[in-house]
PDB file of C-alpha atoms and ligand atoms in Angstrom:
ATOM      1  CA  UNK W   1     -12.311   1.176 -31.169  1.00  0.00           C
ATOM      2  CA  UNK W   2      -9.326   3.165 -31.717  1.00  0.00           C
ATOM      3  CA  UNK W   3      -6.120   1.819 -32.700  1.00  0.00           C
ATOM      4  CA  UNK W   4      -3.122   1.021 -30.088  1.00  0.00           C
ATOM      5  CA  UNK W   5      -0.457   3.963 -30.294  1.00  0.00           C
ATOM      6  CA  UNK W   6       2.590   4.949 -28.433  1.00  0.00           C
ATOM      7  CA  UNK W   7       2.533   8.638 -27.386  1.00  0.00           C
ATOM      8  CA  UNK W   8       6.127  10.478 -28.207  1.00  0.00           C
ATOM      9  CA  UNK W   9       7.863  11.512 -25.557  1.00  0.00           C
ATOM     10  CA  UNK W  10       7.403  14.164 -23.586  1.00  0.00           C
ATOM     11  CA  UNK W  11      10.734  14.558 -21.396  1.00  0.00           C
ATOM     12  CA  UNK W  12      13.954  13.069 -22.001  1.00  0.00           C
ATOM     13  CA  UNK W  13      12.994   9.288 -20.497  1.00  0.00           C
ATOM     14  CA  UNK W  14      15.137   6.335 -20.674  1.00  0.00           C
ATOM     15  CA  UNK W  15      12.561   4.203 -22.677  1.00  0.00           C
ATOM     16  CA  UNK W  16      13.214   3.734 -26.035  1.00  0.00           C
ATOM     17  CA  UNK W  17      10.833   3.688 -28.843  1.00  0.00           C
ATOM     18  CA  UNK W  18      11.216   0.297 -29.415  1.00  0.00           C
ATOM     19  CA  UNK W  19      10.989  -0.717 -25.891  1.00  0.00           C
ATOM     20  CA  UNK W  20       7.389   1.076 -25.378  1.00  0.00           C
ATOM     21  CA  UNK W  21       6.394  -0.884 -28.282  1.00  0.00           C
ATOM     22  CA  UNK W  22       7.215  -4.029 -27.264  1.00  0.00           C
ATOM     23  CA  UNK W  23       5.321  -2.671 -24.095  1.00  0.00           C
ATOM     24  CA  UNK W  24       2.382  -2.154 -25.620  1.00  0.00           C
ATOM     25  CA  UNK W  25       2.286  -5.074 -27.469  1.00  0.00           C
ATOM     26  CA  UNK W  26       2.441  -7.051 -24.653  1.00  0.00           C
ATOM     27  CA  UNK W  27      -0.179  -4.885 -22.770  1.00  0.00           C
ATOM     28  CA  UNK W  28      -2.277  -4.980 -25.539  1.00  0.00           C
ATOM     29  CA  UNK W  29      -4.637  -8.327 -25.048  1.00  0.00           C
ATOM     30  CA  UNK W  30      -5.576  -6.844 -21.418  1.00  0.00           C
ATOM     31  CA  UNK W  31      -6.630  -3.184 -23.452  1.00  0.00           C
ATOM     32  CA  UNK W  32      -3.534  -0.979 -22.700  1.00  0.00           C
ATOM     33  CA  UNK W  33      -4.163   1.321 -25.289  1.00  0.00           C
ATOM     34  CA  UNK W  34      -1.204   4.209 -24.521  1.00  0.00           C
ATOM     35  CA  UNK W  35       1.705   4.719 -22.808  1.00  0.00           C
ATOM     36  CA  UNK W  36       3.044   8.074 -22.416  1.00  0.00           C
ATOM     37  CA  UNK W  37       6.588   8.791 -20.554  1.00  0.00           C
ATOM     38  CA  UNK W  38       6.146  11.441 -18.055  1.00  0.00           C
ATOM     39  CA  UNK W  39       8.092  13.201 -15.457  1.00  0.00           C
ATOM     40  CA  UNK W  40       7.162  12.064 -11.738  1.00  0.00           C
ATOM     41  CA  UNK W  41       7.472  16.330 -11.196  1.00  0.00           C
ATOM     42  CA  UNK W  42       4.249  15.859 -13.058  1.00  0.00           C
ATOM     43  CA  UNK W  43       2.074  13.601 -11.390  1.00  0.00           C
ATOM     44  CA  UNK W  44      -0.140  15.804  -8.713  1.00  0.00           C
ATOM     45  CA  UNK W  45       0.431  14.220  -5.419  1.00  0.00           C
ATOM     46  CA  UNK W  46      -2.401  15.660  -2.490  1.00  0.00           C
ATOM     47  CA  UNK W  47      -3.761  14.962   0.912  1.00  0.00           C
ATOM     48  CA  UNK W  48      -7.903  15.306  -0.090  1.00  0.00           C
ATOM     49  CA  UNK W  49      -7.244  12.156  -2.261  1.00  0.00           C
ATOM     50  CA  UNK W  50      -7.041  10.070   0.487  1.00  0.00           C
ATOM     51  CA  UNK W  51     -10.845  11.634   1.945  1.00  0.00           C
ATOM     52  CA  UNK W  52     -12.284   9.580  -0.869  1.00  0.00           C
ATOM     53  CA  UNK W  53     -10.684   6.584   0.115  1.00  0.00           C
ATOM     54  CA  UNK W  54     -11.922   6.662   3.589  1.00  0.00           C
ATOM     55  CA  UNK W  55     -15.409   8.008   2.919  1.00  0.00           C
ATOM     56  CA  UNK W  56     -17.411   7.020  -0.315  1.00  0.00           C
ATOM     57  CA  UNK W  57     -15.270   3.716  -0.899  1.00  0.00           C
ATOM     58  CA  UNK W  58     -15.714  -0.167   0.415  1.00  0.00           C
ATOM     59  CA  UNK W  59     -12.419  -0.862   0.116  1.00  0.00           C
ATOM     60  CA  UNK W  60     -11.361   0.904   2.467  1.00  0.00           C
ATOM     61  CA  UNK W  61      -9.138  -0.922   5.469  1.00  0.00           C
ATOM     62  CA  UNK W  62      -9.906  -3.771   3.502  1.00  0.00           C
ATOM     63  CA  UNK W  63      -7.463  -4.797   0.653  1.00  0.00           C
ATOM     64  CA  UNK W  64      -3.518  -4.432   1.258  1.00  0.00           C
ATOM     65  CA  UNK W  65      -3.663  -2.410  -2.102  1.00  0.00           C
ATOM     66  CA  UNK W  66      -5.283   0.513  -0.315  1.00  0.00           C
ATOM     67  CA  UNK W  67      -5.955   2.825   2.623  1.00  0.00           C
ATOM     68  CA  UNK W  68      -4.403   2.247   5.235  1.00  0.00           C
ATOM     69  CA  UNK W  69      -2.406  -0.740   4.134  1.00  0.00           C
ATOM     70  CA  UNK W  70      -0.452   1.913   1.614  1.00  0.00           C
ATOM     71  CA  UNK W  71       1.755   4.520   2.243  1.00  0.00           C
ATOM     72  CA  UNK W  72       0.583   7.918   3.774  1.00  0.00           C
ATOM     73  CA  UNK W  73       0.698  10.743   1.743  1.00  0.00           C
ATOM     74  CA  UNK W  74       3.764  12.089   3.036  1.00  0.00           C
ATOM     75  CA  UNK W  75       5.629   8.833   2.236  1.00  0.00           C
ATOM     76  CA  UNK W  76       4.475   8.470  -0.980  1.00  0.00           C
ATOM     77  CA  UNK W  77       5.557  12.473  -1.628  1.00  0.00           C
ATOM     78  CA  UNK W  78       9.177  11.013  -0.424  1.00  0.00           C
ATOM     79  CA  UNK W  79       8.824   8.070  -2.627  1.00  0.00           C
ATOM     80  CA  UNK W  80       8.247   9.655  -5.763  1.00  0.00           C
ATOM     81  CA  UNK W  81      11.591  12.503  -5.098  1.00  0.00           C
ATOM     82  CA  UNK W  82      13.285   9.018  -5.313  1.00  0.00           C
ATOM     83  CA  UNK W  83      12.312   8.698  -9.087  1.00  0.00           C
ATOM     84  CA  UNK W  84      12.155  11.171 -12.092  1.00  0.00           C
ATOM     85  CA  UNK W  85      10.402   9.534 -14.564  1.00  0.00           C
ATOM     86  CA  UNK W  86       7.642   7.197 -14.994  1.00  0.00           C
ATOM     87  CA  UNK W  87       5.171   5.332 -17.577  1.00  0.00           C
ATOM     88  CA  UNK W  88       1.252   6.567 -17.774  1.00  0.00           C
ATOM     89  CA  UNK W  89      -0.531   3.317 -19.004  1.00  0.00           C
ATOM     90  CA  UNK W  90      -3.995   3.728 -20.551  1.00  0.00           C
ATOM     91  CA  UNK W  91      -6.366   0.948 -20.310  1.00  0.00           C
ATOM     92  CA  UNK W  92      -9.950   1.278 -22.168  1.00  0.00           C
ATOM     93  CA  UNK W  93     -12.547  -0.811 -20.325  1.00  0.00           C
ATOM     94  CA  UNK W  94     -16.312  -1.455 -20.231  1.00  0.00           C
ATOM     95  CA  UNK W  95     -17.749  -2.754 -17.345  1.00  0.00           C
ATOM     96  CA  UNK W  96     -21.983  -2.646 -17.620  1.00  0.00           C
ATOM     97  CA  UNK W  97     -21.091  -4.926 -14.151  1.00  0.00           C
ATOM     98  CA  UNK W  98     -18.898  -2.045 -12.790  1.00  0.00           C
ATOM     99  CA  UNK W  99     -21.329  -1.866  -9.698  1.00  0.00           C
ATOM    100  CA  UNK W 100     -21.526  -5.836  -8.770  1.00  0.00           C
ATOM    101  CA  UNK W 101     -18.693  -8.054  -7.668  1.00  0.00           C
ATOM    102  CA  UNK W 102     -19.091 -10.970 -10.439  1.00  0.00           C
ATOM    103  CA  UNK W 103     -16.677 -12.939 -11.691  1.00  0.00           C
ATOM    104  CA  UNK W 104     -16.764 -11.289 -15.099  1.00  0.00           C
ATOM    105  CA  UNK W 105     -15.350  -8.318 -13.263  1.00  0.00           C
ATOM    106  CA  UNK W 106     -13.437  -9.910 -11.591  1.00  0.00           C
ATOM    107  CA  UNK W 107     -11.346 -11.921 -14.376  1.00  0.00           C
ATOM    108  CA  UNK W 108     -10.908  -8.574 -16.453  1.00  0.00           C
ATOM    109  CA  UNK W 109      -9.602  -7.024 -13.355  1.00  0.00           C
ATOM    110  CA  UNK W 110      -7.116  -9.580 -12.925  1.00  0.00           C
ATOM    111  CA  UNK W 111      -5.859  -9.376 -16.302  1.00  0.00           C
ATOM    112  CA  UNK W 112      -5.509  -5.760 -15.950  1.00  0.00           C
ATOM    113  CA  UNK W 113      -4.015  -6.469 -12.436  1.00  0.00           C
ATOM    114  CA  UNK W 114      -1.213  -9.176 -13.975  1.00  0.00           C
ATOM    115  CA  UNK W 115      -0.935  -7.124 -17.311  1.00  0.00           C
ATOM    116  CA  UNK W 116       0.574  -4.087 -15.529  1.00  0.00           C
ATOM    117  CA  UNK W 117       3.155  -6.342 -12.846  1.00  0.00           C
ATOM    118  CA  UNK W 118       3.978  -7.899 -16.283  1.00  0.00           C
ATOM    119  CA  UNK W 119       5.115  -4.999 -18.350  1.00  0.00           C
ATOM    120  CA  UNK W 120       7.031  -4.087 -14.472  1.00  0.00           C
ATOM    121  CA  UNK W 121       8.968  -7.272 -14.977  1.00  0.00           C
ATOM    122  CA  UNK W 122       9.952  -6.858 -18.523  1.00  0.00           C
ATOM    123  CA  UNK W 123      11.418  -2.802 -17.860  1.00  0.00           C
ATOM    124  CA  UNK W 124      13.018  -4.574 -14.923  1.00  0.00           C
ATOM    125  CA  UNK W 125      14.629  -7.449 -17.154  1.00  0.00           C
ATOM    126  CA  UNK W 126      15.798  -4.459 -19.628  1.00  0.00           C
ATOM    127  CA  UNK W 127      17.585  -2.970 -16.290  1.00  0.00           C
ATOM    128  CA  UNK W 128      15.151  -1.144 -14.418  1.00  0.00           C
ATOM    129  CA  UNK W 129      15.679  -2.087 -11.478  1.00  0.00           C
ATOM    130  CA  UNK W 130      14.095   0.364  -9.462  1.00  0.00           C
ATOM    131  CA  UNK W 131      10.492   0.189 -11.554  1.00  0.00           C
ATOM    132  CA  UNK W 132       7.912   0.072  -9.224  1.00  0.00           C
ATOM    133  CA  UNK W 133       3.957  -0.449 -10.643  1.00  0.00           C
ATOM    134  CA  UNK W 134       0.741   1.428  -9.069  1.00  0.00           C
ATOM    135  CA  UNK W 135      -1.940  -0.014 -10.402  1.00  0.00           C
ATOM    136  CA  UNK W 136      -5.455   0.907 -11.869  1.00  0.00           C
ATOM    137  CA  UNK W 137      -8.115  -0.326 -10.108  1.00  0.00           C
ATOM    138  CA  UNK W 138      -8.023  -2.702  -7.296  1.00  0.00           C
ATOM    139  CA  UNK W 139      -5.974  -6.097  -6.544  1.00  0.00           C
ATOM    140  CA  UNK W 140      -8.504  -8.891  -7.481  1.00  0.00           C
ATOM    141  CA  UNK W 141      -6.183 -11.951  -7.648  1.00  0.00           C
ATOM    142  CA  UNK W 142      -8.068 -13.325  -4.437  1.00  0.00           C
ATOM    143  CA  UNK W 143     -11.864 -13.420  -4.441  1.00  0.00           C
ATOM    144  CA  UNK W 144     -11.620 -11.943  -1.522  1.00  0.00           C
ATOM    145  CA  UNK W 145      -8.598 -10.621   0.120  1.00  0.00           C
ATOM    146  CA  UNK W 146      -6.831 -11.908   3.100  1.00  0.00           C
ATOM    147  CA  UNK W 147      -5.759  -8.115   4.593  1.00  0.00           C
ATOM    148  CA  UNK W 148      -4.852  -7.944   7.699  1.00  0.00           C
ATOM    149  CA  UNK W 149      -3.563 -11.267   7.230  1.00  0.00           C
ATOM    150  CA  UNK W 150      -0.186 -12.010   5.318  1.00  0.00           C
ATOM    151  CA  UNK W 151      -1.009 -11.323   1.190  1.00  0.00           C
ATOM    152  CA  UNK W 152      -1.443 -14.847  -0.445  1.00  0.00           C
ATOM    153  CA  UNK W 153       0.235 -13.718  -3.475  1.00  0.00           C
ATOM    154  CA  UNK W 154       2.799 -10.971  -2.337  1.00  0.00           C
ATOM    155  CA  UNK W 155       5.060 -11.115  -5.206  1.00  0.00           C
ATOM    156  CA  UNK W 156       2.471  -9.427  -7.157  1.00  0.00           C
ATOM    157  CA  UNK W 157       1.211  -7.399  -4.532  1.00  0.00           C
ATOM    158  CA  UNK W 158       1.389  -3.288  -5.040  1.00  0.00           C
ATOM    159  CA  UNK W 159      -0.716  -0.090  -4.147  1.00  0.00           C
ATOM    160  CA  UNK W 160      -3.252   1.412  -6.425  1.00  0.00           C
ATOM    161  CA  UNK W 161      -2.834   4.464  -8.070  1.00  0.00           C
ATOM    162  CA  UNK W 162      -5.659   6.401  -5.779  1.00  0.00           C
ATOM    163  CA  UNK W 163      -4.235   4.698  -2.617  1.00  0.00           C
ATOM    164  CA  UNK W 164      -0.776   6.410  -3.260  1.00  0.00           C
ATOM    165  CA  UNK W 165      -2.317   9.384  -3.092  1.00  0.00           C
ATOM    166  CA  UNK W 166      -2.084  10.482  -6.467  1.00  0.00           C
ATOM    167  CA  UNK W 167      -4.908  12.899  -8.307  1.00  0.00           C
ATOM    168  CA  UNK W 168      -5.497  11.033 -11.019  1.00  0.00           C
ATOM    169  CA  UNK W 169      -7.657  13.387 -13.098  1.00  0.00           C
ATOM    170  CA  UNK W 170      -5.313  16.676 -12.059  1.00  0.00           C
ATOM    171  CA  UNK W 171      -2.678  14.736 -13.418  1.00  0.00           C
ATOM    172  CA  UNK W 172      -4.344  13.753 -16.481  1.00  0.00           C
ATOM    173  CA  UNK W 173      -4.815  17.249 -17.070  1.00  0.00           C
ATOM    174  CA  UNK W 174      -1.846  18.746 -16.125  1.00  0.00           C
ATOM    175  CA  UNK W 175      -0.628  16.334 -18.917  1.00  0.00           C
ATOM    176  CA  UNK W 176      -3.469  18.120 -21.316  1.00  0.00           C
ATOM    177  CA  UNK W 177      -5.095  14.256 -21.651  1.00  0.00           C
ATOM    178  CA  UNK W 178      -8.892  14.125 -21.027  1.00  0.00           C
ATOM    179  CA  UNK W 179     -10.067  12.202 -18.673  1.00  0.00           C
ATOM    180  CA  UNK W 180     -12.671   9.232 -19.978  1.00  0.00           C
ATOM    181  CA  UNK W 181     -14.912   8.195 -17.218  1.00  0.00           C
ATOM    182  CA  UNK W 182     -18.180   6.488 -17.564  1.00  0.00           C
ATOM    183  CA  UNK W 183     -21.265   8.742 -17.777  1.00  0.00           C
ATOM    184  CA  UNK W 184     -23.766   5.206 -17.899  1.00  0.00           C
ATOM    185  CA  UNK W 185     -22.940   2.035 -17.507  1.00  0.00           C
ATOM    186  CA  UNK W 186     -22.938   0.629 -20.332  1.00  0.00           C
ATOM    187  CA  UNK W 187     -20.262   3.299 -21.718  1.00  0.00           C
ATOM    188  CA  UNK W 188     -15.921   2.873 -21.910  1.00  0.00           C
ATOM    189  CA  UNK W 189     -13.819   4.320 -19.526  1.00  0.00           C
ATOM    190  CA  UNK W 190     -10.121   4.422 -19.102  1.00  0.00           C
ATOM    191  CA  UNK W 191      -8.550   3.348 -15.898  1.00  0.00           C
ATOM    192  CA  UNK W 192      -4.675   4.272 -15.449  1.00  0.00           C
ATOM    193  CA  UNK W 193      -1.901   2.699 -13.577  1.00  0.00           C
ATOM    194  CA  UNK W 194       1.690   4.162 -13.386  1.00  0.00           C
ATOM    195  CA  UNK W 195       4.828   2.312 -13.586  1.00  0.00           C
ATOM    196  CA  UNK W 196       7.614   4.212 -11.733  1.00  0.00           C
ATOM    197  CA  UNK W 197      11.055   3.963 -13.497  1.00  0.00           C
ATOM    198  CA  UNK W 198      14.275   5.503 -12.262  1.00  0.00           C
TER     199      UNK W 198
HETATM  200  S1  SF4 V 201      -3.151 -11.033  -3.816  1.00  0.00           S
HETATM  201 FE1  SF4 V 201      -4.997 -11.519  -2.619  1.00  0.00          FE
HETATM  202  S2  SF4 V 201      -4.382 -11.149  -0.484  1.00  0.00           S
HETATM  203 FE2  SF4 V 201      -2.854 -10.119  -1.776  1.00  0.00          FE
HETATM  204  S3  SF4 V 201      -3.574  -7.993  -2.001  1.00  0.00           S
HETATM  205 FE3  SF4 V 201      -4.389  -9.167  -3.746  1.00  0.00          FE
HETATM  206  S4  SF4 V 201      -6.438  -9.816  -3.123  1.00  0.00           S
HETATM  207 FE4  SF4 V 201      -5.295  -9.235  -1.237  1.00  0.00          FE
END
């Protein structure tokens, strides 16, 4: 497995070296790998996105961490203006049991879940105090969520990534990173999350 790394920056962001390190060490144990400061002008923000939340996914109308519980897409394009810089977060997973809804899934997606609101809490602590988290995957802290009714853990509620709209793998590109999805099960993957800054 490769070694953790922080990327350099890229723009003129407000994190400093030793802040993204302390960062990653923390993210570390749930498999953040990378985190790369980026400019929010950079993260590709379109209306198809949304199609393959409502067709192709079971989530859908189901979780308050996606469609339609999260903003629309012209809301989130409003949200973002409101920020100019952000943190990319690489996690390396492998889930053979990326199809089933065990617990084994389950507790790594939690990790990942509480890993990112973590590393949210600490930028806020170090005066942040807009940072704002869109995570990878899906919200897992219940074993099955309570949407429409109220969140049983709404402190550490937040929208995914894909629910806000956002093209993951244009982004990734646009950023000249390469995408790493699963070809078979049994392979690695990264999943992403974004932490929105200031
Ligand atoms: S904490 Fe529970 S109720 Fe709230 S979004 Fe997550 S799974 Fe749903």
């Amino acid at each position: 497995m490769k070694s953790s790394k922080v990327v350099p920056f890229q723009n003129k962001g407000h994190v400093s070296q030793s802040l993204l390190q302390r960062l990653l060490d923390k993210g570390k144990p749930c498999g953040l790998e990378a985190i790369t400061p980026i400019c929010t002008k950079d993260i590709i923000v379109a209306d198809w996105v949304q199609l393959k939340c409502r067709y192709g996914c079971n989530r859908y109308n189901t979780t308050w961490c996606c469609p339609p519980a999260t903003p629309g897409t012209d809301e989130v394009r409003k949200i973002l203006a409101e920020y100019s810089s952000a943190l990319l977060l690489e996690v390396r997973q492998r889930y053979p049991e990326f199809y089933l809804n065990n617990s084994r899934k389950r507790i790594k997606q939690v990790r990942g879940w509480k890993g990112t609101v973590s590393l949210e809490r600490l930028l806020f602590l170090e005066g942040f105090y807009k940072v704002f988290s869109l995570v990878g995957e899906c919200c897992a802290l219940c074993k099955e969520c309570t949407y429409p009714e109220n969140c049983r853990f709404p402190q550490e509620k937040r929208p995914s990534v894909e629910s806000f709209s956002i093209d993951v793998i244009g982004t990734l590109q646009h950023l000249g990173k390469t995408p790493q999805v699963a070809e078979n099960k049994n392979d690695s993957f990264n999943y992403y999350s974004i932490i929105l800054l200031e």
